[in-house]
Coordinates of C-alpha atoms and ligand atoms in Angstrom, one line a residue:
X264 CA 176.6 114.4 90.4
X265 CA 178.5 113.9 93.1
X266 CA 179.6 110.1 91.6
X267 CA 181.0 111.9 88.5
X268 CA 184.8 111.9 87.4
X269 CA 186.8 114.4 89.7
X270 CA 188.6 116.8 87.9
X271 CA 191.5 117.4 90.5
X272 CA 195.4 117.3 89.6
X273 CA 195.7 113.7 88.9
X274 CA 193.3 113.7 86.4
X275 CA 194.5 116.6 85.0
X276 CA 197.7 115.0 84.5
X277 CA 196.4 111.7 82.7
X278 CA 193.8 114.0 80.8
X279 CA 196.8 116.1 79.4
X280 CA 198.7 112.4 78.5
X281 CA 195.4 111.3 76.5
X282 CA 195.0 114.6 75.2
X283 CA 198.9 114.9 73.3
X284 CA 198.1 111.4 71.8
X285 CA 198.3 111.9 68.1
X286 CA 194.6 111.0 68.0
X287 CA 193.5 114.2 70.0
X288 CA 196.2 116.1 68.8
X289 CA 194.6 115.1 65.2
X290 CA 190.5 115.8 66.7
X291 CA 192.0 119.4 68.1
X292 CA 193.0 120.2 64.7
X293 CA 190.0 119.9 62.9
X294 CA 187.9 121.7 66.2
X295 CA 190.4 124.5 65.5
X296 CA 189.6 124.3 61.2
X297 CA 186.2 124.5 62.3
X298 CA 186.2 127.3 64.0
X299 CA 187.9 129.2 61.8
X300 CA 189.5 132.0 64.2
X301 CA 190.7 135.5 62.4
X302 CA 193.1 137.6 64.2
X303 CA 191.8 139.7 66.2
X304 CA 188.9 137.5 67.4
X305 CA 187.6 137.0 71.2
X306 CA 186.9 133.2 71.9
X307 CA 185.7 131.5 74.9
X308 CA 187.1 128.1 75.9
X309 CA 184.5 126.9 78.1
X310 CA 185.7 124.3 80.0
X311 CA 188.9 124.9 79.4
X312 CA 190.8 122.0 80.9
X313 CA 194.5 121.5 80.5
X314 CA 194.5 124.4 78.2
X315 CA 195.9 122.5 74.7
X316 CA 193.4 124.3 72.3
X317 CA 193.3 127.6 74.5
X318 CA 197.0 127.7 74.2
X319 CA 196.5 127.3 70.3
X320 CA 193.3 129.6 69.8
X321 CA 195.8 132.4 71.4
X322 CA 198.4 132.0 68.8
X323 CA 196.1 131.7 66.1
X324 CA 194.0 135.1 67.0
X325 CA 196.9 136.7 68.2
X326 CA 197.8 139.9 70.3
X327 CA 195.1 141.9 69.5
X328 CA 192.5 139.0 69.9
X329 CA 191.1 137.4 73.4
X330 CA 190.8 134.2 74.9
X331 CA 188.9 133.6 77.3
X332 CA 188.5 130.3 79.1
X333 CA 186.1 129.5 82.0
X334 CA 186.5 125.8 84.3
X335 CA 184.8 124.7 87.7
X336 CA 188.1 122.9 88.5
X337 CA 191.0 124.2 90.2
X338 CA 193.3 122.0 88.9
X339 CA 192.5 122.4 85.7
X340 CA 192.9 126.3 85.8
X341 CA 196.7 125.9 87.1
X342 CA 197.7 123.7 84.0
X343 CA 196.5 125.7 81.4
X344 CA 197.5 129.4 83.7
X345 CA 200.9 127.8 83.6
X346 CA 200.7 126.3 80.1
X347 CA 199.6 129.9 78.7
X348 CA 201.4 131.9 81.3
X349 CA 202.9 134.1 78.8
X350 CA 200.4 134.5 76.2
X351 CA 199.0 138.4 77.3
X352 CA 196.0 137.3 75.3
X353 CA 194.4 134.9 77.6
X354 CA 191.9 135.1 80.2
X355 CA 191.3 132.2 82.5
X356 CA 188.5 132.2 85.4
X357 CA 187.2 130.4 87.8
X358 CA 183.4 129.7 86.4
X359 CA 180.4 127.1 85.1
X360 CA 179.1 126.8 81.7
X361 CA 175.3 127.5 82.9
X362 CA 176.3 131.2 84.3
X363 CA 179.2 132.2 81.9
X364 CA 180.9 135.5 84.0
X365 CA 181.0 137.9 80.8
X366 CA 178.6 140.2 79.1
X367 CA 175.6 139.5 76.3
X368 CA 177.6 139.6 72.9
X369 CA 181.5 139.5 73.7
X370 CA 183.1 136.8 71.9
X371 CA 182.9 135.9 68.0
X372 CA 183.1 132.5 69.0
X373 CA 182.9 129.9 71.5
X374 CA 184.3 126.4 71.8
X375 CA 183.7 123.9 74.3
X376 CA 185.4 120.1 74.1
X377 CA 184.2 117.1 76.1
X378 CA 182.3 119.2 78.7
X379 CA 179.0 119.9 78.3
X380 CA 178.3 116.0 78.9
X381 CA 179.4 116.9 82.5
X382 CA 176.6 119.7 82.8
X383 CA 172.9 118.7 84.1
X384 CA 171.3 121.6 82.6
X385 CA 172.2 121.9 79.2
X386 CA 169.1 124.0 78.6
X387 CA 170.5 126.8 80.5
X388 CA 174.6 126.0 79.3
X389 CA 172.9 126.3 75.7
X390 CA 171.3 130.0 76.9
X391 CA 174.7 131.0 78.1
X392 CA 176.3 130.4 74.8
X393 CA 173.9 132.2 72.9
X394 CA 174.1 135.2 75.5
X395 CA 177.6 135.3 75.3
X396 CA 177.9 135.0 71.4
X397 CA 177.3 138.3 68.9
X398 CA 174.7 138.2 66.5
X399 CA 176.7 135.2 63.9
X400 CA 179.1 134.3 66.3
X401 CA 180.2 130.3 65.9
X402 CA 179.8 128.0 68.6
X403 CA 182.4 124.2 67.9
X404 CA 180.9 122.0 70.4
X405 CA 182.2 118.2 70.7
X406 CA 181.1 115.4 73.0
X407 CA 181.8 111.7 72.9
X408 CA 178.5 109.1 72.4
X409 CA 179.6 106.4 74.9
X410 CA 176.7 104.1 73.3
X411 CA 179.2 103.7 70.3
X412 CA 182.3 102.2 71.5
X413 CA 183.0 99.2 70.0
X414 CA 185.9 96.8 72.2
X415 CA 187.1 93.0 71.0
X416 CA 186.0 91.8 74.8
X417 CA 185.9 88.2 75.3
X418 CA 183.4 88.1 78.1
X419 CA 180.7 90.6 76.8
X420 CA 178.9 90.5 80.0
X421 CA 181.2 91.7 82.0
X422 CA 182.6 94.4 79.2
X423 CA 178.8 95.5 79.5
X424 CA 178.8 96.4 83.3
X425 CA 181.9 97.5 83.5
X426 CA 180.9 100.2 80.6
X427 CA 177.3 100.5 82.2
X428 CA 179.5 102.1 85.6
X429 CA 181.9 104.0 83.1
X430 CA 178.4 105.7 82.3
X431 CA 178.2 107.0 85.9
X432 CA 181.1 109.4 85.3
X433 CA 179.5 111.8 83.6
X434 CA 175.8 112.9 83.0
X435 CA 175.5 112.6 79.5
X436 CA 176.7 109.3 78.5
X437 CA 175.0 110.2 74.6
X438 CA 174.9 114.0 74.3
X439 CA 175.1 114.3 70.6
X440 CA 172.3 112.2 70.5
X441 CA 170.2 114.9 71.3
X442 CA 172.2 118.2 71.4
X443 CA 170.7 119.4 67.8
X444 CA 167.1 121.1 69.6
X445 CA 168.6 122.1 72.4
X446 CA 171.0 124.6 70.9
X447 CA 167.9 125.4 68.3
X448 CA 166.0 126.2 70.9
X449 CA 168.1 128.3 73.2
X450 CA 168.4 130.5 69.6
X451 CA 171.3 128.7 67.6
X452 CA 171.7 127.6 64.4
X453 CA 173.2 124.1 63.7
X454 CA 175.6 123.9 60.7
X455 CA 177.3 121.1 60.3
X456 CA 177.6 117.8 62.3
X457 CA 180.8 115.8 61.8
X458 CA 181.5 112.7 63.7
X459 CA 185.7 112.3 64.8
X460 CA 186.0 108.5 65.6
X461 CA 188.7 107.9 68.3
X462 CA 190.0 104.5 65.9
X463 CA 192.6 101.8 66.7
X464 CA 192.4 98.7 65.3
X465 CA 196.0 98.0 66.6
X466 CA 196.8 98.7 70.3
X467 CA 199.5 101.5 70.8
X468 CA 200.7 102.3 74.1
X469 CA 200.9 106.2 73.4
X470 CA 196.8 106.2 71.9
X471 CA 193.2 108.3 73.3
X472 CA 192.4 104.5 73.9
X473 CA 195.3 103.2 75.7
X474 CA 194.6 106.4 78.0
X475 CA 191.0 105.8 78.4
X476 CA 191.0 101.9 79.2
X477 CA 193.3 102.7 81.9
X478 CA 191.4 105.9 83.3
X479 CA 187.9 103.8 82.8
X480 CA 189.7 100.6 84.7
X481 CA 190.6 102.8 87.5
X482 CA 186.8 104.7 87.6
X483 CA 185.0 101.2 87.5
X484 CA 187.1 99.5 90.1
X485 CA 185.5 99.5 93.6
X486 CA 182.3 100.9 92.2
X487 CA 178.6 100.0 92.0
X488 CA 179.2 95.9 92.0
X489 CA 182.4 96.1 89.8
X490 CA 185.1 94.5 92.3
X491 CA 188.7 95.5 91.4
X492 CA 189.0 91.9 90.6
X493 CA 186.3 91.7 87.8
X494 CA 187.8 95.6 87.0
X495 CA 191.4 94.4 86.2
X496 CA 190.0 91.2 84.6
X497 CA 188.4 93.3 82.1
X498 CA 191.7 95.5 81.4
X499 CA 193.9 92.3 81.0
X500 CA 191.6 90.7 78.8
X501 CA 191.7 93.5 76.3
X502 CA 195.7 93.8 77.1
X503 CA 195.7 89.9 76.2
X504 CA 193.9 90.8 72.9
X505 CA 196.5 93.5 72.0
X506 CA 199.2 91.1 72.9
X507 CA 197.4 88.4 70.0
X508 CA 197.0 91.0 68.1
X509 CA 193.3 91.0 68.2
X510 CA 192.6 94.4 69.7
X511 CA 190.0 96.7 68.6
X512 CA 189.0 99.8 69.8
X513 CA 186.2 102.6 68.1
X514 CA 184.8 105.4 69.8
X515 CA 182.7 108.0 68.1
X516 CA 182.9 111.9 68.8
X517 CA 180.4 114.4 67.1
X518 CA 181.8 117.9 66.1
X519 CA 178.7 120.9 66.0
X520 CA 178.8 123.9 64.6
X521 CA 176.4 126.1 65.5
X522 CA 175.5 130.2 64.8
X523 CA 173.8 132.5 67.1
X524 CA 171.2 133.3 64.9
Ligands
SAM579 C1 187.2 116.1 79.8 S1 187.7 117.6 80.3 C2 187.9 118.5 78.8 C3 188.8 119.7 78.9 C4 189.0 120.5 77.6 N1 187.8 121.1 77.1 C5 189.7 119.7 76.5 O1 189.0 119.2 75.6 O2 190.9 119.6 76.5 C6 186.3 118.3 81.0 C7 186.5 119.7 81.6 O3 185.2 120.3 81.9 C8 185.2 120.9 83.1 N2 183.8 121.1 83.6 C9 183.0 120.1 84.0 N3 181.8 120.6 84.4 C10 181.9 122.0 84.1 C11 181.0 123.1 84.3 N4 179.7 122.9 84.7 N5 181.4 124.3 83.9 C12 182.7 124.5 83.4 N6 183.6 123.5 83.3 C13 183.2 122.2 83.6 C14 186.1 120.0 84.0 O4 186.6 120.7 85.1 C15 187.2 119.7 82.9 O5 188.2 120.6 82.9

């Protein structure tokens, strides 16, 4: 746990770059489509981080609807209080997804992007949205399978450690792999399951996987028999690729949609 990515205010600040790339902005769309918000409604935002989709959930339920959005992080809680600050609507606190600080039944939906992977017990995270949630509320959960990224490395074996340490930043390295039972069991019904690829098969500077090379390059380097050396070899030989033209990049998300039951 205590090897995972730290959420403090630098990595808020690169988060919030990756996450205005037109390949998020696109993914944050279609989480919003799929939760399909009425005015009026209460949603929670678990895991709120920089507060792009809380900030959009507000507009889209309006005045007389709630959103609420919980995060361990402090640093993540100032960026999306200051990004929201003058949306009445909104309701940010300091709190974890396995002990949710609200009553049994108060949101019609809940939404939680790219976190649960960071949560050891997903058993008890699962409970807590199904707590939370009234009797056919929606749950849009999404999390990244790390398994499926696909890079055009010229030294493979090298592309495979440095990924194997990348795995050390979260928990979860595959939680859509086997999310499906535990939501079932905790009391939810799963939907739909959509997978939102993260795709460039040309390198752009402003793209989720220009962001993420350099946040995984900086993770990697130092750590667990990656030397910074071997670390910025592996960046510059995928930089070298985009420069040949040769640069591939796929990385596949899986969108849930769940009801409490
Ligand atoms: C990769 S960011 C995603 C942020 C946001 N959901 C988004 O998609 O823009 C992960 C966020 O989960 C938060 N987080 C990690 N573990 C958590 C936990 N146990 N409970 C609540 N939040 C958590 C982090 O602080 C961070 O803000």
């Amino acid at each position: 746990m205590s090897d995972m990515i730290d959420f403090n205010s630098d990595t808020a600040k690169a988060l919030e770059r990756v996450y205005l790339t037109p390949d998020v902005v696109g993914q944050r769309a279609r989480v919003l489509a799929e939760l399909s918000l009425k005015h009026g409604d209460a949603v929670l935002d678990v895991g709120v981080g920089p507060g792009l989709l809380a900030y959009d959930m507000a507009l889209t339920v309006g005045d007389t609807g709630k959103v609420a959005g919980i995060d361990v992080a402090d640093a993540m809680l100032a960026m999306t209080g200051e990004r929201c600050k003058d949306l009445p609507q909104c309701d940010f606190r300091k709190g974890d997804a396995c002990a949710l600080p609200f009553d049994e039944g108060a949101f019609d939906a809940l939404v939680s992007t790219q976190v649960y992977e960071y949560v050891p017990d997903m058993d008890k995270a699962a409970a807590e949205i199904a707590r939370v949630l009234k009797p056919g509320g929606r749950a849009v959960i999404l999390d990244t399978a790390w398994d499926s990224l696909v890079l055009n490395a010229r030294d493979r074996g090298l592309s495979r450690r440095v990924l194997e340490v990348w795995d050390e930043h979260l928990v979860h390295p595959n939680l859509p792999a086997k999310l499906s039972p535990v939501l079932e069991r905790a009391g939810l019904q799963v939907l739909r399951i959509e997978m939102i690829p993260m795709f460039s098969p040309h390198y752009q500077t402003h793209s989720y996987a220009a962001g993420m090379l350099r946040m995984i390059t900086n993770f990697v380097s130092g750590r667990s028999g990656v030397s910074e050396n071997e670390a910025k070899a592996w960046y510059d030989d995928l930089m070298a690729g985009a420069d040949r033209g040769d640069f591939f990049f796929c990385l596949n998300r899986y969108m849930f949609l769940a009801v409490k039951k």
